[in-house]
């Protein structure tokens, strides 16, 4: 089975930066597209960013365009989310996810999920 483990979350003041990492393992993990999602208290899980296996295409939610950047290092089976100019509205648990197939933005389209890492942005 595929396992995804997020790291890099923490507490940052508004305007600061964080870089999240997601390490993948498992025999069934094969050239997946990767995505980042987040879920704030009382809200549904929402799409943040996604990237294809070859990083030929990326997609971002409007709320993070120009501030967040998704990247990957396939040799290390790791995907990253660089978050800059953070806002209190970015506070959430961030999850990485993997799927076989094209880039996608819906939670139901992803097969594998990490346990999440908390990101808290103070005013």
PDB file of C-alpha atoms in Angstrom, residues 22 24 29 51 53 55 71-80:
ATOM      1  CA  UNK A  22       5.193  14.884   1.765  1.00  0.00           C
ATOM      2  CA  UNK A  24       5.681   8.725  -0.170  1.00  0.00           C
ATOM      3  CA  UNK A  29       3.122   4.178  -5.595  1.00  0.00           C
ATOM      4  CA  UNK A  51       1.184  18.663  -9.913  1.00  0.00           C
ATOM      5  CA  UNK A  53       4.297  13.260 -12.292  1.00  0.00           C
ATOM      6  CA  UNK A  55       5.754  18.460 -13.263  1.00  0.00           C
ATOM      7  CA  UNK A  71       7.029  21.031  -6.671  1.00  0.00           C
ATOM      8  CA  UNK A  72       8.321  17.481  -6.492  1.00  0.00           C
ATOM      9  CA  UNK A  73      11.477  15.427  -6.397  1.00  0.00           C
ATOM     10  CA  UNK A  74      10.565  12.042  -7.808  1.00  0.00           C
ATOM     11  CA  UNK A  75      13.953  10.542  -6.962  1.00  0.00           C
ATOM     12  CA  UNK A  76      13.125  11.197  -3.326  1.00  0.00           C
ATOM     13  CA  UNK A  77       9.424  10.371  -3.677  1.00  0.00           C
ATOM     14  CA  UNK A  78       8.666  13.729  -2.158  1.00  0.00           C
ATOM     15  CA  UNK A  79       6.332  16.565  -3.020  1.00  0.00           C
ATOM     16  CA  UNK A  80       6.625  20.058  -1.570  1.00  0.00           C
TER      17      UNK A  80
END
